[in-house]
Structures are given as C-alpha cells and as structure tokens.
GROMACS .gro file of C-alpha atoms in nm:
model
  241
    1UNK     CA    1   0.000   0.000   0.000
    2UNK     CA    2   0.283   0.239   0.083
    3UNK     CA    3   0.463   0.162  -0.243
    4UNK     CA    4   0.144   0.201  -0.445
    5UNK     CA    5   0.085   0.545  -0.292
    6UNK     CA    6   0.444   0.655  -0.354
    7UNK     CA    7   0.425   0.527  -0.712
    8UNK     CA    8   0.109   0.725  -0.790
    9UNK     CA    9   0.262   1.039  -0.646
   10UNK     CA   10   0.585   0.997  -0.843
   11UNK     CA   11   0.406   0.926  -1.172
   12UNK     CA   12   0.198   1.242  -1.130
   13UNK     CA   13   0.509   1.451  -1.059
   14UNK     CA   14   0.698   1.310  -1.359
   15UNK     CA   15   0.425   1.421  -1.600
   16UNK     CA   16   0.551   1.776  -1.559
   17UNK     CA   17   0.919   1.712  -1.641
   18UNK     CA   18   1.120   1.621  -1.950
   19UNK     CA   19   1.242   1.268  -2.018
   20UNK     CA   20   1.600   1.374  -1.938
   21UNK     CA   21   1.488   1.514  -1.604
   22UNK     CA   22   1.296   1.193  -1.531
   23UNK     CA   23   1.611   0.989  -1.601
   24UNK     CA   24   1.802   1.208  -1.355
   25UNK     CA   25   1.535   1.157  -1.090
   26UNK     CA   26   1.545   0.781  -1.146
   27UNK     CA   27   1.924   0.776  -1.121
   28UNK     CA   28   1.913   0.976  -0.799
   29UNK     CA   29   1.649   0.751  -0.644
   30UNK     CA   30   1.857   0.444  -0.724
   31UNK     CA   31   2.162   0.603  -0.563
   32UNK     CA   32   1.963   0.694  -0.251
   33UNK     CA   33   1.825   0.339  -0.239
   34UNK     CA   34   2.178   0.197  -0.241
   35UNK     CA   35   2.281   0.433   0.040
   36UNK     CA   36   1.976   0.350   0.250
   37UNK     CA   37   2.015  -0.022   0.187
   38UNK     CA   38   2.377  -0.016   0.304
   39UNK     CA   39   2.321   0.193   0.620
   40UNK     CA   40   2.113   0.021   0.887
   41UNK     CA   41   2.100   0.324   1.115
   42UNK     CA   42   1.973   0.540   0.829
   43UNK     CA   43   1.712   0.282   0.728
   44UNK     CA   44   1.586   0.274   1.083
   45UNK     CA   45   1.571   0.652   1.107
   46UNK     CA   46   1.371   0.680   0.785
   47UNK     CA   47   1.128   0.394   0.848
   48UNK     CA   48   1.088   0.377   1.227
   49UNK     CA   49   0.714   0.365   1.298
   50UNK     CA   50   0.781   0.492   1.651
   51UNK     CA   51   0.883   0.827   1.497
   52UNK     CA   52   0.621   1.060   1.352
   53UNK     CA   53   0.583   1.067   0.971
   54UNK     CA   54   0.671   1.438   0.965
   55UNK     CA   55   0.993   1.374   1.155
   56UNK     CA   56   1.096   1.096   0.918
   57UNK     CA   57   1.023   1.316   0.618
   58UNK     CA   58   1.226   1.599   0.772
   59UNK     CA   59   1.524   1.365   0.820
   60UNK     CA   60   1.508   1.269   0.452
   61UNK     CA   61   1.484   1.631   0.338
   62UNK     CA   62   1.774   1.736   0.555
   63UNK     CA   63   1.989   1.446   0.443
   64UNK     CA   64   1.934   1.514   0.072
   65UNK     CA   65   1.923   1.893   0.075
   66UNK     CA   66   2.142   2.019  -0.209
   67UNK     CA   67   2.251   1.667  -0.308
   68UNK     CA   68   1.968   1.561  -0.541
   69UNK     CA   69   1.693   1.729  -0.741
   70UNK     CA   70   1.391   1.871  -0.558
   71UNK     CA   71   1.168   1.604  -0.710
   72UNK     CA   72   1.389   1.317  -0.595
   73UNK     CA   73   1.423   1.475  -0.251
   74UNK     CA   74   1.045   1.511  -0.218
   75UNK     CA   75   0.988   1.154  -0.338
   76UNK     CA   76   1.221   1.013  -0.073
   77UNK     CA   77   1.068   1.235   0.197
   78UNK     CA   78   0.717   1.127   0.099
   79UNK     CA   79   0.821   0.762   0.101
   80UNK     CA   80   0.981   0.797   0.444
   81UNK     CA   81   0.658   0.944   0.579
   82UNK     CA   82   0.463   0.633   0.480
   83UNK     CA   83   0.413   0.320   0.689
   84UNK     CA   84   0.642   0.028   0.598
   85UNK     CA   85   0.639  -0.329   0.725
   86UNK     CA   86   1.018  -0.314   0.768
   87UNK     CA   87   1.300  -0.070   0.701
   88UNK     CA   88   1.427  -0.302   0.426
   89UNK     CA   89   1.098  -0.251   0.243
   90UNK     CA   90   1.166   0.122   0.220
   91UNK     CA   91   1.501   0.061   0.050
   92UNK     CA   92   1.340  -0.186  -0.192
   93UNK     CA   93   1.063   0.063  -0.267
   94UNK     CA   94   1.312   0.339  -0.351
   95UNK     CA   95   1.483   0.100  -0.593
   96UNK     CA   96   1.148   0.020  -0.755
   97UNK     CA   97   1.060   0.390  -0.784
   98UNK     CA   98   1.398   0.471  -0.939
   99UNK     CA   99   1.357   0.201  -1.200
  100UNK     CA  100   1.004   0.308  -1.281
  101UNK     CA  101   1.110   0.671  -1.320
  102UNK     CA  102   1.369   0.567  -1.579
  103UNK     CA  103   1.125   0.345  -1.766
  104UNK     CA  104   0.865   0.622  -1.772
  105UNK     CA  105   1.133   0.852  -1.912
  106UNK     CA  106   1.205   0.600  -2.188
  107UNK     CA  107   0.833   0.572  -2.262
  108UNK     CA  108   0.796   0.949  -2.276
  109UNK     CA  109   1.084   0.964  -2.526
  110UNK     CA  110   0.938   0.681  -2.737
  111UNK     CA  111   1.227   0.447  -2.651
  112UNK     CA  112   1.060   0.198  -2.417
  113UNK     CA  113   1.025  -0.077  -2.678
  114UNK     CA  114   1.397  -0.044  -2.753
  115UNK     CA  115   1.489  -0.058  -2.384
  116UNK     CA  116   1.272  -0.366  -2.328
  117UNK     CA  117   1.427  -0.549  -2.623
  118UNK     CA  118   1.783  -0.453  -2.524
  119UNK     CA  119   1.730  -0.575  -2.169
  120UNK     CA  120   1.590  -0.906  -2.292
  121UNK     CA  121   1.883  -0.962  -2.530
  122UNK     CA  122   2.133  -0.863  -2.262
  123UNK     CA  123   1.978  -1.112  -2.020
  124UNK     CA  124   2.012  -1.386  -2.281
  125UNK     CA  125   2.373  -1.290  -2.354
  126UNK     CA  126   2.466  -1.311  -1.985
  127UNK     CA  127   2.285  -1.640  -1.929
  128UNK     CA  128   2.443  -1.795  -2.236
  129UNK     CA  129   2.796  -1.705  -2.120
  130UNK     CA  130   2.875  -1.889  -1.796
  131UNK     CA  131   3.212  -1.720  -1.754
  132UNK     CA  132   3.058  -1.373  -1.792
  133UNK     CA  133   2.775  -1.446  -1.549
  134UNK     CA  134   3.020  -1.578  -1.291
  135UNK     CA  135   3.238  -1.267  -1.328
  136UNK     CA  136   2.939  -1.036  -1.287
  137UNK     CA  137   2.816  -1.222  -0.977
  138UNK     CA  138   3.157  -1.264  -0.810
  139UNK     CA  139   3.123  -1.081  -0.476
  140UNK     CA  140   3.500  -1.099  -0.433
  141UNK     CA  141   3.518  -0.832  -0.702
  142UNK     CA  142   3.424  -0.475  -0.613
  143UNK     CA  143   3.095  -0.324  -0.728
  144UNK     CA  144   3.291  -0.077  -0.940
  145UNK     CA  145   3.479  -0.363  -1.105
  146UNK     CA  146   3.164  -0.560  -1.185
  147UNK     CA  147   2.983  -0.250  -1.306
  148UNK     CA  148   3.281  -0.154  -1.519
  149UNK     CA  149   3.287  -0.498  -1.676
  150UNK     CA  150   2.925  -0.464  -1.783
  151UNK     CA  151   2.980  -0.112  -1.914
  152UNK     CA  152   3.270  -0.243  -2.122
  153UNK     CA  153   3.032  -0.499  -2.272
  154UNK     CA  154   2.738  -0.270  -2.352
  155UNK     CA  155   2.872   0.088  -2.339
  156UNK     CA  156   2.778   0.282  -2.654
  157UNK     CA  157   2.572  -0.012  -2.785
  158UNK     CA  158   2.247   0.034  -2.594
  159UNK     CA  159   2.014   0.311  -2.480
  160UNK     CA  160   2.140   0.508  -2.180
  161UNK     CA  161   1.840   0.396  -1.973
  162UNK     CA  162   1.921   0.033  -2.054
  163UNK     CA  163   2.282   0.081  -1.946
  164UNK     CA  164   2.199   0.255  -1.619
  165UNK     CA  165   1.931   0.007  -1.517
  166UNK     CA  166   2.140  -0.296  -1.609
  167UNK     CA  167   2.451  -0.182  -1.424
  168UNK     CA  168   2.255  -0.092  -1.112
  169UNK     CA  169   2.072  -0.426  -1.112
  170UNK     CA  170   2.383  -0.637  -1.164
  171UNK     CA  171   2.580  -0.452  -0.897
  172UNK     CA  172   2.313  -0.445  -0.625
  173UNK     CA  173   2.074  -0.736  -0.684
  174UNK     CA  174   2.100  -1.056  -0.482
  175UNK     CA  175   1.972  -1.247  -0.785
  176UNK     CA  176   2.189  -1.399  -1.057
  177UNK     CA  177   2.281  -1.126  -1.310
  178UNK     CA  178   2.081  -1.280  -1.594
  179UNK     CA  179   1.771  -1.313  -1.374
  180UNK     CA  180   1.810  -0.954  -1.251
  181UNK     CA  181   1.815  -0.829  -1.611
  182UNK     CA  182   1.513  -1.045  -1.699
  183UNK     CA  183   1.322  -0.882  -1.415
  184UNK     CA  184   1.399  -0.540  -1.564
  185UNK     CA  185   1.277  -0.656  -1.904
  186UNK     CA  186   0.949  -0.761  -1.745
  187UNK     CA  187   0.918  -0.424  -1.573
  188UNK     CA  188   0.970  -0.250  -1.907
  189UNK     CA  189   0.693  -0.457  -2.063
  190UNK     CA  190   0.463  -0.381  -1.770
  191UNK     CA  191   0.534  -0.008  -1.812
  192UNK     CA  192   0.403  -0.052  -2.166
  193UNK     CA  193   0.092  -0.228  -2.035
  194UNK     CA  194   0.205  -0.567  -2.163
  195UNK     CA  195   0.294  -0.910  -2.034
  196UNK     CA  196   0.604  -1.096  -2.150
  197UNK     CA  197   0.604  -1.447  -2.297
  198UNK     CA  198   0.942  -1.619  -2.312
  199UNK     CA  199   0.932  -1.859  -2.607
  200UNK     CA  200   1.181  -2.135  -2.693
  201UNK     CA  201   1.136  -2.253  -3.051
  202UNK     CA  202   1.283  -2.543  -3.245
  203UNK     CA  203   1.336  -2.309  -3.540
  204UNK     CA  204   1.289  -1.948  -3.644
  205UNK     CA  205   0.925  -1.834  -3.626
  206UNK     CA  206   0.786  -1.642  -3.921
  207UNK     CA  207   0.619  -1.306  -3.871
  208UNK     CA  208   0.280  -1.473  -3.923
  209UNK     CA  209   0.357  -1.739  -3.661
  210UNK     CA  210   0.471  -1.476  -3.410
  211UNK     CA  211   0.155  -1.274  -3.466
  212UNK     CA  212  -0.069  -1.580  -3.430
  213UNK     CA  213   0.105  -1.692  -3.109
  214UNK     CA  214   0.094  -1.342  -2.959
  215UNK     CA  215  -0.277  -1.307  -3.042
  216UNK     CA  216  -0.357  -1.645  -2.885
  217UNK     CA  217  -0.164  -1.566  -2.567
  218UNK     CA  218  -0.321  -1.220  -2.546
  219UNK     CA  219  -0.663  -1.384  -2.553
  220UNK     CA  220  -0.569  -1.634  -2.283
  221UNK     CA  221  -0.421  -1.375  -2.046
  222UNK     CA  222  -0.654  -1.088  -2.140
  223UNK     CA  223  -0.365  -0.847  -2.195
  224UNK     CA  224  -0.127  -0.751  -2.478
  225UNK     CA  225   0.166  -0.994  -2.488
  226UNK     CA  226   0.523  -0.934  -2.604
  227UNK     CA  227   0.710  -1.238  -2.734
  228UNK     CA  228   1.077  -1.290  -2.656
  229UNK     CA  229   1.177  -1.578  -2.882
  230UNK     CA  230   1.492  -1.788  -2.871
  231UNK     CA  231   1.580  -2.080  -3.096
  232UNK     CA  232   1.665  -2.389  -2.891
  233UNK     CA  233   1.843  -2.653  -3.105
  234UNK     CA  234   1.767  -2.919  -2.843
  235UNK     CA  235   1.393  -2.901  -2.914
  236UNK     CA  236   1.278  -3.157  -3.170
  237UNK     CA  237   0.983  -2.943  -3.277
  238UNK     CA  238   0.723  -2.685  -3.176
  239UNK     CA  239   0.763  -2.422  -2.908
  240UNK     CA  240   0.777  -2.397  -2.529
  241UNK     CA  241   0.613  -2.086  -2.379
   0.00000   0.00000   0.00000
C-alpha cells in the first residue's frame, strides 16, 4: 500500500518534467536506495514507525538537501513518511521507484520498446555465457569492477536507460545477473501495459507465426503480450512458452 501510494505520487510529478529530467530523478532515487540499503541506522531513522511521519520526512529532506533534485528529494521524503512493514521494504521501494522513473522517461521519449528489447537480449547474452555471469556475480570483485565490466560490454551499444538500469541491477541485486536483467525486461513490458512471454522454438518463427502466437496468448491472459523468442536446437519441434 505504501509503495502504491508513492508510485502514484511519483508518476503524477513526472508528467511535468522532460524525459532527461525523469532519467536524472530515477538515477538519484537508485543512488539513494543503495545508500539507504547499506546503512542500517539510516534505514531505521527513515522507516521507524515509533517516529512521527513528519519527523521521518524531515530527516530525509535534511539528508538530501542540495545533493539531489527537488523532485527526488520530495519523493524520498514522501516515502519515508509512509508506513512500511520493515526498514528493508523502504530501500526496496526506492529502488522500484527509481527504476520506474527511468522506464517512464524512456516511454515518454518513445524508446521503451527499444529498452525492453535490449534488456531481454542482454539477459540472454549473460545467461548464455557462464564465464561472464560468474564474473558479474563474483562478490570478491568490487561493485565498481563488476559494473565496469558490464559497461565495457554494452557501453555505446544500448540506450542510456538500458545501461543505467542494467549496471545498477547487476551490482546491487542478490539475484543472478541474468535473472536480474530479466526482471527489468518484465518491468519494461509492464510499463508498456504488456505481459512478456518467453518462447523457446525449435526453429525461427515467421512473422505470421509470431503474430498468431501473440494473439492467442493475449486472448488467454486478457492483456497484450510481447514475445521474446529464442531458438533452442535441443527441441525436436514446436515451441515452449
């Protein structure tokens, strides 16, 4: 309930800014989320139900004064003033809000389809390369090192929103890197009002076959469906959805 309220408030505020400004807000929220997640005392101060909502919001405003945009500062303050089941939930919510701000920016700029496709293909690339996935998930390596490795792989080849979201997810998520990127791809589809169907096919699907499959799945799930199709040579025939 707290996240839903914060999300509605953020979406309304982002309608009045440019896509570049929305990307900045998203980036700032992700940075704040990392800080809050890594500082137990700060998490407690911002989410302690024994403290009044106004006091928690004031702590957030004071902490971020002059360090982030006014919109990001207000978003964090508003989130801190809400009731959370645990302090960890506040950090997770700030991450979710940061990601959504970036995806809304991509949608506003007409780039959301591109971002969704790039994230899907990146997830497949990581999952198909065991050595790369191990390097990206190796906690013995610093966050900067792992993030730098991913930037080396995708820098200049993908949309800026794709790059920022992917690096943040790989560096901070407790999930396997490929799964973390897949989650982002699903969020991008949801931001477009669609569901995602992951399809393994014995051979390349024609445009007509893709359209027919998407239409059938859309009817089953009562929502537009995006297909992410991979050819799996191990399949003898047909598709697995």
